[in-house]
Coordinates of C-alpha atoms in Angstrom, one line a residue:
M1 CA -53.2 -49.8 -43.1
A2 CA -51.4 -51.3 -40.1
R3 CA -51.4 -49.2 -36.9
Q4 CA -48.0 -47.8 -35.9
R5 CA -46.8 -49.3 -32.7
K6 CA -46.4 -47.0 -29.7
N7 CA -42.8 -46.3 -28.6
L8 CA -42.5 -47.7 -25.0
T9 CA -38.9 -46.7 -24.5
I10 CA -38.4 -44.9 -21.2
N11 CA -36.5 -41.6 -21.2
K12 CA -34.4 -41.7 -18.0
D13 CA -34.1 -37.9 -18.0
K14 CA -37.8 -37.5 -17.4
L15 CA -37.6 -39.5 -14.2
K16 CA -34.9 -37.3 -12.6
K17 CA -36.1 -35.2 -9.7
T18 CA -34.8 -31.7 -10.3
S19 CA -34.9 -30.9 -6.6
V20 CA -32.2 -33.5 -5.9
V21 CA -29.6 -31.7 -8.0
E22 CA -28.5 -28.2 -6.9
P23 CA -26.3 -27.0 -9.8
T24 CA -24.2 -23.9 -9.6
I25 CA -26.3 -21.3 -11.6
D26 CA -25.1 -18.6 -13.9
A27 CA -23.6 -15.8 -11.8
A28 CA -25.1 -13.2 -14.1
Q29 CA -28.7 -14.1 -13.1
N30 CA -30.6 -12.2 -10.4
Q31 CA -29.7 -14.1 -7.3
E32 CA -32.7 -12.8 -5.3
S33 CA -35.1 -14.6 -7.5
V34 CA -33.4 -18.0 -7.5
R35 CA -33.5 -19.1 -3.9
P36 CA -32.4 -22.8 -3.9
I37 CA -35.0 -25.5 -3.0
N38 CA -32.5 -27.1 -0.6
P39 CA -30.1 -24.4 0.7
V40 CA -27.6 -26.8 2.3
V41 CA -23.9 -27.2 1.6
N42 CA -22.5 -30.6 2.4
Y43 CA -18.8 -31.2 3.3
P44 CA -18.5 -35.0 2.9
N45 CA -15.0 -35.2 4.4
L46 CA -15.8 -33.3 7.6
G47 CA -17.9 -33.8 10.7
S48 CA -20.2 -36.8 10.8
K49 CA -18.6 -39.6 8.8
G50 CA -21.7 -41.8 9.1
G51 CA -24.0 -38.9 8.4
K52 CA -22.3 -38.3 5.0
G53 CA -20.4 -35.2 6.1
Y54 CA -21.0 -31.9 7.8
N55 CA -23.9 -29.8 6.6
V56 CA -24.2 -26.0 6.6
D57 CA -27.8 -24.9 6.3
F58 CA -28.4 -21.4 4.9
T59 CA -32.2 -21.5 5.7
P60 CA -31.9 -19.4 8.9
H61 CA -30.4 -16.5 6.8
Y62 CA -33.3 -16.2 4.5
G63 CA -36.2 -13.8 5.1
K64 CA -33.9 -11.4 7.0
G65 CA -33.6 -8.8 4.3
Y66 CA -30.4 -9.8 2.6
D67 CA -31.5 -12.8 0.5
D68 CA -29.5 -11.6 -2.5
I69 CA -26.3 -11.7 -0.6
T70 CA -27.2 -15.1 1.1
N71 CA -27.8 -16.6 -2.3
R72 CA -24.5 -15.4 -3.7
V73 CA -22.6 -16.8 -0.7
F74 CA -24.5 -20.1 -1.1
Y75 CA -23.6 -20.5 -4.8
T76 CA -20.0 -19.4 -4.1
A77 CA -19.7 -22.1 -1.5
K78 CA -21.1 -24.7 -4.0
A79 CA -18.6 -23.5 -6.6
L80 CA -15.7 -23.7 -4.2
L81 CA -16.7 -27.3 -3.2
K82 CA -16.0 -28.4 -6.8
N83 CA -12.2 -27.7 -6.2
T84 CA -11.0 -28.6 -2.8
D85 CA -7.3 -28.5 -4.0
A86 CA -7.3 -24.7 -3.7
F87 CA -9.2 -24.5 -0.4
T88 CA -9.7 -27.5 1.9
E89 CA -13.2 -28.4 3.1
Q90 CA -12.2 -27.2 6.6
T91 CA -11.2 -23.8 5.3
Q92 CA -14.4 -23.5 3.3
L93 CA -16.4 -24.4 6.3
N94 CA -14.6 -21.8 8.4
Y95 CA -15.5 -19.2 5.8
L96 CA -19.2 -19.9 6.4
S97 CA -19.5 -21.0 10.0
S98 CA -17.3 -18.2 11.4
G99 CA -17.0 -15.6 8.6
F100 CA -20.4 -15.4 7.0
T101 CA -22.4 -16.2 10.2
N102 CA -20.9 -13.3 12.0
F103 CA -21.2 -11.0 9.0
A104 CA -24.8 -12.0 8.5
E105 CA -25.6 -10.9 12.1
Y106 CA -24.4 -7.5 11.2
L107 CA -26.2 -7.5 7.9
A108 CA -29.5 -8.0 9.8
L109 CA -28.7 -5.0 12.0
F110 CA -27.7 -2.9 9.0
R111 CA -30.9 -3.8 7.2
C112 CA -32.9 -2.7 10.2
A113 CA -31.1 0.7 10.2
T114 CA -31.6 1.3 6.5
G115 CA -35.2 0.0 6.3
E116 CA -34.4 -1.6 2.8
D117 CA -33.4 -5.0 1.7
L118 CA -29.7 -5.4 1.0
T119 CA -28.1 -6.6 -2.3
Q120 CA -24.6 -7.2 -3.4
A121 CA -24.3 -3.5 -4.3
D122 CA -24.6 -2.6 -0.6
I123 CA -21.4 -4.4 0.2
T124 CA -19.2 -1.3 0.1
P125 CA -16.0 -0.1 1.8
E126 CA -18.2 1.9 4.1
L127 CA -20.1 -1.2 5.1
I128 CA -16.9 -3.1 5.8
E129 CA -15.6 -0.2 8.0
Q130 CA -18.9 -0.3 9.9
Y131 CA -18.6 -4.1 10.3
L132 CA -15.1 -3.7 11.6
L133 CA -16.3 -1.3 14.3
H134 CA -19.1 -3.8 15.1
L135 CA -16.5 -6.5 15.5
K136 CA -14.2 -4.4 17.7
G137 CA -17.2 -3.6 20.0
S138 CA -18.1 -7.3 20.3
E139 CA -17.2 -9.7 23.0
L140 CA -14.8 -11.5 20.8
G141 CA -11.1 -11.3 21.7
Y142 CA -8.7 -9.3 19.5
R143 CA -7.3 -12.3 17.6
S144 CA -10.8 -13.8 17.2
Q145 CA -12.0 -10.5 15.7
K146 CA -9.1 -10.7 13.2
T147 CA -9.8 -14.3 12.4
T148 CA -13.5 -13.7 11.9
Y149 CA -12.8 -10.7 9.6
T150 CA -10.2 -12.6 7.6
F151 CA -12.7 -15.4 6.9
I152 CA -15.4 -13.1 5.6
K153 CA -12.8 -11.1 3.6
S154 CA -11.5 -14.3 2.0
L155 CA -15.1 -15.4 1.2
L156 CA -15.9 -12.1 -0.4
V157 CA -12.8 -12.4 -2.6
C158 CA -13.8 -15.9 -3.7
M159 CA -17.3 -14.6 -4.3
K160 CA -15.9 -12.0 -6.7
E161 CA -13.6 -14.5 -8.4
K162 CA -16.5 -16.9 -9.0
G163 CA -18.5 -14.1 -10.5
Y164 CA -21.1 -13.8 -7.8
W165 CA -20.1 -10.3 -6.7
S166 CA -20.1 -8.3 -9.9
A167 CA -21.1 -5.0 -8.3
V168 CA -17.5 -4.2 -7.3
G169 CA -16.3 -4.3 -10.9
D170 CA -12.8 -5.1 -12.0
I171 CA -10.7 -3.8 -9.1
N172 CA -8.1 -5.1 -6.8
L173 CA -10.0 -5.8 -3.6
N174 CA -6.9 -5.8 -1.3
S175 CA -5.6 -2.4 -2.5
D176 CA -8.8 -0.6 -3.5
F177 CA -11.6 -2.0 -1.3
F178 CA -10.6 -3.6 2.0
P179 CA -8.9 -1.4 4.7
K180 CA -5.2 -2.1 5.1
N181 CA -4.1 -3.9 8.3
P182 CA -7.2 -3.3 10.4
F183 CA -5.8 -5.4 13.2
P184 CA -2.2 -4.3 13.8
K185 CA 0.2 -6.5 15.8
S186 CA -2.3 -9.3 16.1
N187 CA 0.5 -11.8 15.9
K188 CA 1.8 -10.5 19.3
R189 CA -1.3 -9.3 21.0
G190 CA -3.0 -11.8 23.2
F191 CA -1.3 -14.7 21.4
G192 CA -0.6 -16.8 24.5
G193 CA -4.3 -17.8 25.0
Q194 CA -4.9 -20.0 28.0
K195 CA -2.1 -20.6 30.5
P196 CA -0.8 -24.1 31.5
L197 CA -2.6 -25.8 34.3
T198 CA -1.3 -24.9 37.7
E199 CA -0.4 -27.7 40.1
H200 CA -3.7 -27.2 41.9
E201 CA -5.6 -27.5 38.7
K202 CA -3.7 -30.4 37.3
R203 CA -4.2 -32.5 40.5
Q204 CA -7.9 -32.0 40.2
V205 CA -8.0 -32.9 36.5
V206 CA -5.9 -36.0 36.9
V207 CA -8.1 -37.3 39.8
A208 CA -11.3 -36.5 37.9
L209 CA -10.0 -38.3 34.8
K210 CA -9.0 -41.4 36.9
Q211 CA -12.5 -41.5 38.3
A212 CA -14.1 -41.1 34.9
I213 CA -12.0 -43.7 33.1
K214 CA -12.2 -46.4 35.7
P215 CA -15.7 -47.6 34.6
I216 CA -14.8 -47.3 30.9
Y217 CA -12.2 -50.1 31.3
N218 CA -14.9 -52.3 32.7
K219 CA -17.4 -51.7 29.9
T220 CA -17.9 -54.1 27.1
E221 CA -20.5 -52.1 25.0
P222 CA -19.6 -49.3 22.7
L223 CA -18.4 -46.0 24.2
S224 CA -20.5 -42.8 23.9
G225 CA -19.3 -39.4 22.6
Y226 CA -18.8 -38.2 26.2
E227 CA -16.8 -41.2 27.2
L228 CA -14.6 -40.8 24.1
T229 CA -14.0 -37.2 25.1
V230 CA -12.8 -38.3 28.6
C231 CA -10.5 -40.8 26.9
L232 CA -9.2 -38.1 24.5
L233 CA -8.4 -35.8 27.5
A234 CA -6.5 -38.7 29.1
V235 CA -4.4 -39.2 26.0
A236 CA -3.9 -35.4 25.6
I237 CA -2.6 -34.8 29.1
Q238 CA -0.1 -37.6 28.7
T239 CA 1.2 -36.8 25.2
G240 CA 0.7 -33.1 24.7
I241 CA -0.7 -33.8 21.2
N242 CA -2.9 -31.0 19.7
T243 CA -6.6 -31.3 19.2
S244 CA -6.8 -31.9 15.4
P245 CA -4.2 -34.8 15.3
L246 CA -6.1 -36.5 18.2
L247 CA -9.5 -36.2 16.5
N248 CA -8.0 -37.6 13.3
M249 CA -6.2 -40.4 15.0
T250 CA -6.8 -43.7 13.1
T251 CA -6.8 -47.3 14.1
E252 CA -3.4 -47.8 12.5
A253 CA -1.9 -45.1 14.8
L254 CA -0.6 -47.5 17.4
S255 CA 2.3 -49.8 16.6
D256 CA 5.1 -51.7 18.3
H257 CA 8.2 -49.8 19.2
P258 CA 11.2 -50.9 17.2
L259 CA 13.6 -50.7 20.1
K260 CA 11.8 -50.9 23.5
D261 CA 9.3 -53.6 24.6
N262 CA 7.8 -51.4 27.3
R263 CA 6.8 -48.7 24.8
K264 CA 4.5 -48.3 21.8
L265 CA 4.7 -45.9 19.0
L266 CA 1.8 -43.6 18.4
T267 CA 1.7 -42.0 15.0
V268 CA -0.7 -39.1 14.4
F269 CA -1.1 -36.9 11.4
K270 CA -0.5 -33.2 11.7
K271 CA -2.3 -31.4 8.9
R272 CA -0.1 -28.3 8.9
G273 CA 2.7 -29.0 6.5
N274 CA 1.4 -32.5 5.9
A275 CA 3.8 -33.7 8.7
T276 CA 3.4 -36.6 11.1
Q277 CA 4.1 -36.6 14.8
L278 CA 5.6 -39.6 16.5
H279 CA 4.9 -40.0 20.2
N280 CA 6.3 -42.7 22.5
L281 CA 3.9 -44.3 25.0
R282 CA 4.9 -46.6 27.8
K283 CA 3.1 -49.9 27.6
S284 CA 3.6 -51.0 31.2
E285 CA 1.7 -50.4 34.5
E286 CA 4.8 -48.5 35.7
L287 CA 3.9 -45.3 33.8
E288 CA 3.9 -42.5 36.3
V289 CA 2.7 -39.0 35.7
V290 CA 3.8 -36.0 37.9
Q291 CA 0.9 -36.6 40.3
G292 CA 1.9 -40.2 40.8
I293 CA -1.2 -41.6 39.0
K294 CA -0.6 -44.6 36.8
L295 CA -2.3 -44.6 33.4
D296 CA -1.6 -46.9 30.5
V297 CA -2.4 -44.7 27.5
A298 CA -1.5 -47.3 24.9
Y299 CA -4.0 -49.8 26.5
L300 CA -6.6 -47.1 26.6
I301 CA -6.4 -46.4 22.9
E302 CA -6.6 -50.2 22.2
A303 CA -9.6 -50.4 24.4
I304 CA -11.4 -47.6 22.5
I305 CA -10.6 -49.2 19.2
E306 CA -12.0 -52.6 20.4
R307 CA -15.2 -51.2 22.0
N308 CA -16.3 -49.2 19.0
A309 CA -15.1 -51.5 16.3
Q310 CA -18.6 -52.5 15.2
I311 CA -19.8 -48.9 14.9
R312 CA -16.6 -48.1 12.9
E313 CA -17.5 -50.9 10.4
T314 CA -20.9 -49.5 9.7
T315 CA -19.3 -46.2 8.4
D316 CA -16.2 -47.8 6.8
S317 CA -14.2 -45.3 8.9
D318 CA -10.8 -45.8 10.5
L319 CA -11.1 -43.0 13.0
V320 CA -10.5 -44.0 16.6
F321 CA -13.0 -41.6 18.1
T322 CA -16.1 -42.9 16.2
Y323 CA -19.3 -43.4 18.1
E324 CA -23.1 -43.7 17.6
I325 CA -25.3 -40.7 18.0
T326 CA -27.9 -41.2 20.7
R327 CA -29.6 -37.8 20.3
G328 CA -30.0 -36.0 17.0
G329 CA -28.9 -32.5 16.4
R330 CA -28.1 -30.0 13.7
G331 CA -26.7 -31.9 10.7
T332 CA -26.8 -35.2 12.6
K333 CA -29.4 -38.0 12.9
R334 CA -30.1 -40.2 15.8
G335 CA -28.7 -43.7 15.4
C336 CA -26.1 -42.7 12.8
A337 CA -22.4 -43.1 13.4
T338 CA -20.1 -40.1 13.6
S339 CA -16.8 -39.0 15.0
L340 CA -15.9 -36.4 17.6
S341 CA -15.7 -32.9 16.3
K342 CA -14.1 -29.8 17.9
E343 CA -17.5 -28.4 18.7
L344 CA -18.8 -31.5 20.4
L345 CA -15.4 -31.8 22.2
L346 CA -15.9 -28.3 23.7
V347 CA -19.5 -29.2 24.9
N348 CA -18.3 -32.5 26.5
I349 CA -15.3 -30.9 28.2
N350 CA -17.6 -28.3 29.8
R351 CA -19.9 -31.2 30.9
F352 CA -16.8 -32.9 32.4
V353 CA -15.8 -29.8 34.3
K354 CA -19.3 -29.3 35.6
Q355 CA -19.7 -33.0 36.6
Y356 CA -16.5 -33.1 38.7
D357 CA -16.9 -29.5 39.9
L358 CA -13.4 -28.5 38.7
K359 CA -12.3 -25.1 40.1
D360 CA -9.3 -22.9 39.7
E361 CA -7.3 -21.5 42.6
D362 CA -9.7 -18.5 42.9
G363 CA -12.7 -20.9 43.3
R364 CA -14.0 -20.1 39.8
T365 CA -15.1 -22.7 37.3
M366 CA -12.0 -24.0 35.6
K367 CA -11.4 -23.2 31.9
L368 CA -10.3 -26.4 30.3
N369 CA -9.2 -27.3 26.8
V370 CA -6.7 -29.5 25.0
S371 CA -4.4 -26.5 24.4
R372 CA -3.9 -26.0 28.1
F373 CA -3.0 -29.7 28.4
R374 CA -0.4 -29.2 25.6
K375 CA 1.1 -26.2 27.3
T376 CA 1.2 -28.1 30.6
F377 CA 2.9 -31.0 29.0
I378 CA 5.6 -28.9 27.3
N379 CA 6.2 -26.9 30.5
G380 CA 6.7 -30.2 32.4
I381 CA 9.3 -31.4 29.9
Y382 CA 11.0 -28.0 30.2
E383 CA 11.3 -28.3 34.0
L384 CA 12.4 -32.0 33.9
S385 CA 15.0 -31.3 31.3
G386 CA 16.7 -28.6 33.5
E387 CA 15.0 -25.8 31.6
S388 CA 16.4 -26.9 28.2
L389 CA 14.6 -25.1 25.4
L390 CA 16.1 -27.6 22.8
V391 CA 14.6 -30.6 24.6
A392 CA 11.3 -28.9 25.1
A393 CA 11.2 -28.0 21.4
Q394 CA 12.0 -31.5 20.3
Q395 CA 9.2 -33.0 22.5
A396 CA 6.8 -30.3 21.2
K397 CA 7.7 -31.2 17.6
H398 CA 8.8 -27.6 16.9
S399 CA 11.6 -27.0 14.3
G400 CA 13.1 -24.3 16.5
T401 CA 12.8 -22.9 20.0
G402 CA 11.2 -19.5 19.1
T403 CA 7.6 -20.7 19.1
L404 CA 8.0 -22.0 22.6
D405 CA 7.7 -18.4 23.9
H406 CA 3.9 -18.9 23.6
Y407 CA 4.0 -22.2 25.5
L408 CA 6.5 -21.9 28.3
Q409 CA 5.8 -20.4 31.7
A410 CA 8.8 -20.1 33.9
P411 CA 8.7 -22.5 36.9
E412 CA 9.1 -21.2 40.4
Q413 CA 12.8 -22.1 40.6
S414 CA 13.6 -20.2 37.4
K415 CA 11.5 -17.3 38.6
R416 CA 13.6 -17.1 41.7
N417 CA 16.8 -17.1 39.5
L418 CA 15.6 -14.1 37.5
G419 CA 16.6 -10.6 38.4
L420 CA 15.1 -7.2 37.8
M421 CA 14.0 -6.7 34.2
G422 CA 12.4 -3.2 34.5
E423 CA 13.9 0.3 34.3
I424 CA 15.5 2.3 37.1
R425 CA 15.3 6.1 37.0
V426 CA 16.6 8.7 39.4
K427 CA 13.7 11.1 38.7
E428 CA 10.4 11.2 36.9
L429 CA 10.9 11.4 33.2
T430 CA 7.3 10.9 32.0
S431 CA 3.9 11.1 33.5
D432 CA 2.5 8.3 31.4
E433 CA 3.2 5.5 33.9
T434 CA 0.6 4.3 36.3
R435 CA 1.7 4.1 40.0
S436 CA 1.7 0.7 41.7
P437 CA 2.3 -0.2 45.4
V438 CA 6.0 -0.9 44.7
G439 CA 6.9 1.3 41.7
R440 CA 5.3 2.3 38.4
C441 CA 4.0 0.5 35.3
K442 CA 4.1 1.7 31.8
D443 CA 0.9 -0.2 30.9
P444 CA -0.9 -2.2 33.6
K445 CA -3.4 -3.6 31.0
N446 CA -1.2 -4.5 28.1
G447 CA 2.3 -4.5 29.5
D448 CA 4.9 -7.2 29.4
K449 CA 3.4 -9.4 32.1
A450 CA -0.1 -8.0 32.0
P451 CA -3.1 -10.3 31.4
K452 CA -4.0 -8.4 28.1
D453 CA -7.6 -9.3 28.6
G454 CA -8.9 -5.9 29.6
M455 CA -8.1 -6.4 33.3
F456 CA -5.5 -4.6 35.3
C457 CA -2.4 -6.6 36.3
N458 CA -2.2 -7.2 40.0
D459 CA 0.8 -9.5 40.1
L460 CA 3.0 -7.4 42.4
L461 CA 5.7 -10.1 42.6
G462 CA 5.7 -10.3 38.9
C463 CA 6.7 -6.6 38.7
F464 CA 10.4 -7.5 39.3
R465 CA 10.4 -9.8 36.3
C466 CA 8.4 -7.4 34.0
K467 CA 10.0 -5.2 31.4
S468 CA 7.2 -2.6 31.9
F469 CA 8.1 -2.1 35.5
V470 CA 9.8 1.3 36.4
I471 CA 11.4 2.4 39.6
T472 CA 12.1 6.1 40.1
G473 CA 13.7 7.9 43.0
D474 CA 10.2 8.8 44.2
D475 CA 9.3 5.1 44.5
L476 CA 12.1 4.2 46.9
Y477 CA 10.0 4.8 50.0
K478 CA 7.3 2.4 48.8
L479 CA 9.8 -0.1 47.6
F480 CA 11.7 -0.2 50.9
S481 CA 8.4 -0.3 52.9
F482 CA 7.7 -3.5 51.0
Y483 CA 11.3 -4.7 51.6
W484 CA 11.0 -4.3 55.4
A485 CA 7.5 -5.8 55.5
I486 CA 9.0 -8.9 53.9
I487 CA 11.6 -9.2 56.6
R488 CA 9.2 -8.5 59.5
N489 CA 6.5 -10.9 58.4
R490 CA 8.6 -14.0 57.5
D491 CA 7.1 -16.2 60.2
E492 CA 3.6 -15.0 59.7
F493 CA 3.7 -15.5 56.0
G494 CA 5.0 -19.1 56.4
R495 CA 8.7 -19.8 56.1
K496 CA 8.4 -22.2 53.2
D497 CA 6.2 -19.9 51.1
W498 CA 8.4 -16.9 52.2
K499 CA 11.5 -18.5 50.9
R500 CA 9.8 -19.6 47.7
H501 CA 8.1 -16.3 46.8
L502 CA 9.6 -13.4 48.7
K503 CA 13.3 -14.1 49.5
N504 CA 14.4 -13.3 46.0
V505 CA 12.8 -9.8 46.2
L506 CA 15.2 -8.9 48.9
R507 CA 18.1 -10.1 46.8
I508 CA 16.9 -8.1 43.8
V509 CA 16.6 -4.9 45.8
D510 CA 20.0 -5.3 47.5
E511 CA 22.0 -6.6 44.5
E512 CA 20.4 -4.9 41.6
V513 CA 18.3 -1.9 42.5
V514 CA 20.6 -0.3 45.1
P515 CA 23.8 -0.6 43.0
E516 CA 22.0 1.1 40.0
F517 CA 21.0 4.1 42.1
A518 CA 24.6 4.1 43.5
K519 CA 26.0 4.4 39.9
L520 CA 23.8 7.5 39.5
G521 CA 25.2 9.1 42.7
Q522 CA 22.0 8.6 44.7
L523 CA 23.3 6.2 47.4
Q524 CA 22.6 8.8 50.1
R525 CA 19.0 9.2 49.0
V526 CA 18.6 5.4 49.0
A527 CA 19.9 5.1 52.6
A528 CA 17.6 7.9 53.8
E529 CA 14.5 6.3 52.2
K530 CA 15.4 2.9 53.4
E531 CA 15.6 4.1 57.0
R532 CA 12.4 6.2 56.7
A533 CA 10.6 3.1 55.4
R534 CA 11.9 1.0 58.3
T535 CA 10.7 3.4 61.1
N536 CA 7.6 4.7 59.4
P537 CA 6.5 2.3 56.6
H538 CA 4.1 3.2 53.9
P539 CA 0.4 2.6 54.9
Y540 CA 0.1 -0.1 52.2
W541 CA 3.0 -2.1 53.6
Q542 CA 2.3 -2.1 57.3
N543 CA 2.2 -5.9 56.8
L544 CA 1.8 -8.4 53.8
D545 CA -2.0 -8.7 54.0
M546 CA -2.4 -6.6 50.8
L547 CA 0.0 -8.9 49.0
K548 CA -2.1 -11.9 49.8
V549 CA -5.2 -10.1 48.5
T550 CA -3.6 -9.5 45.1
Q551 CA -2.4 -13.1 44.6

């Protein structure tokens, strides 16, 4: 009988490496026992374009006593990644990098306190309440606390919807689980963020950028990530464009202006609302910024595109700020091409500040970011347009003028045109106000013009433009002591600075404060306190030395 021939057909399925594929497992399984072989979530459209996306590695969270929760978050992230139409990759990344990372730190503390490993059943309303207390006691700002909490809350909701948080049962998380409005008035509190650059700060930054960019023009080899950061800052300070549109600027962004030969059109994409922003750039050497420094932004962008063209080809990327990694790091590999990210931008900006020893007016290390550049740009437009909100809003690409409240800071001239905004009282009506050297303040920490960063407000000149400022009959002696000190010390203070900063205070007292007390039948008292302050001034206002200390 003939021998049966052996079947030599190769089964492709047998050659597959199971470790390569990380499927989304059945949510009903015990997550603690199915720790993934490669606990990494990759976002292909974010971060390193040459390195095939931005990776989030869950490995550091394992072995801390909450593996069950870590697994459930990991597989939720994998499930979300299958549908980026509902949540963008950037949103999903925020859920993990900000939301879960901060929540995991607290889980480690909570696990130490209980002495037992945590599972999904331990995520209770009580745990969330404790986590909120932990957040509010952290060094994060109020709005950052809210953002961090919102991310983890959204992630937990997704975890339930995907079936990886079954312990909560079939309930409405928003009404039956999470606390209602744990961060009240977060849309108003501390919204302003960093202030625009002062003239002193702006001069330093522009000079430093000029020095840093000069050798870049002379280079023929590709630019590094740090050099690209310097170029991005130079573009930002001239255009006022936000960080994300700049980072996502493509090689097609620059085009000829349809009407003017000495300008070019810069088109950048603004993710919010899928809208584009159009910015005009002068294409001549005659471009002058406020500091008188000439900078051809259009040529700079063209130079960046040309220098790093070869690197861009290796990644098939059209992003302008693409470069080659010289030192590997988390989620990146040396020698690969990538593009600037917000995280690297922050690191490089700090390096730039340190390299050029940039200081604020108090001699402290300058806090610098693209947002401050944007606010500086919009304030410059506001001043040059004669304080036109409409023109400033158009240049800022805002549909209305309301949002400019968070950007605009009144220039010196408009400050001098403002009058008293606070209250005037004949007698003390409440004991809640805090005394100040010229009057009283309803809330020196969180009032109208207060810094709202936990520090007490010490802007005495700002009191006259502050809605929280209160003048009572008992404050007239201090107020007029300050009034006479301004008059006596004009030459010593410096006539130019005196006229700019102090002259308007005299006008406010004479034209607004005194008439209000006169309406209340207190003119005799005003005259008596004014004379008393002239002959025997309050100890605080023997001169203006204390005013200089607080500025």
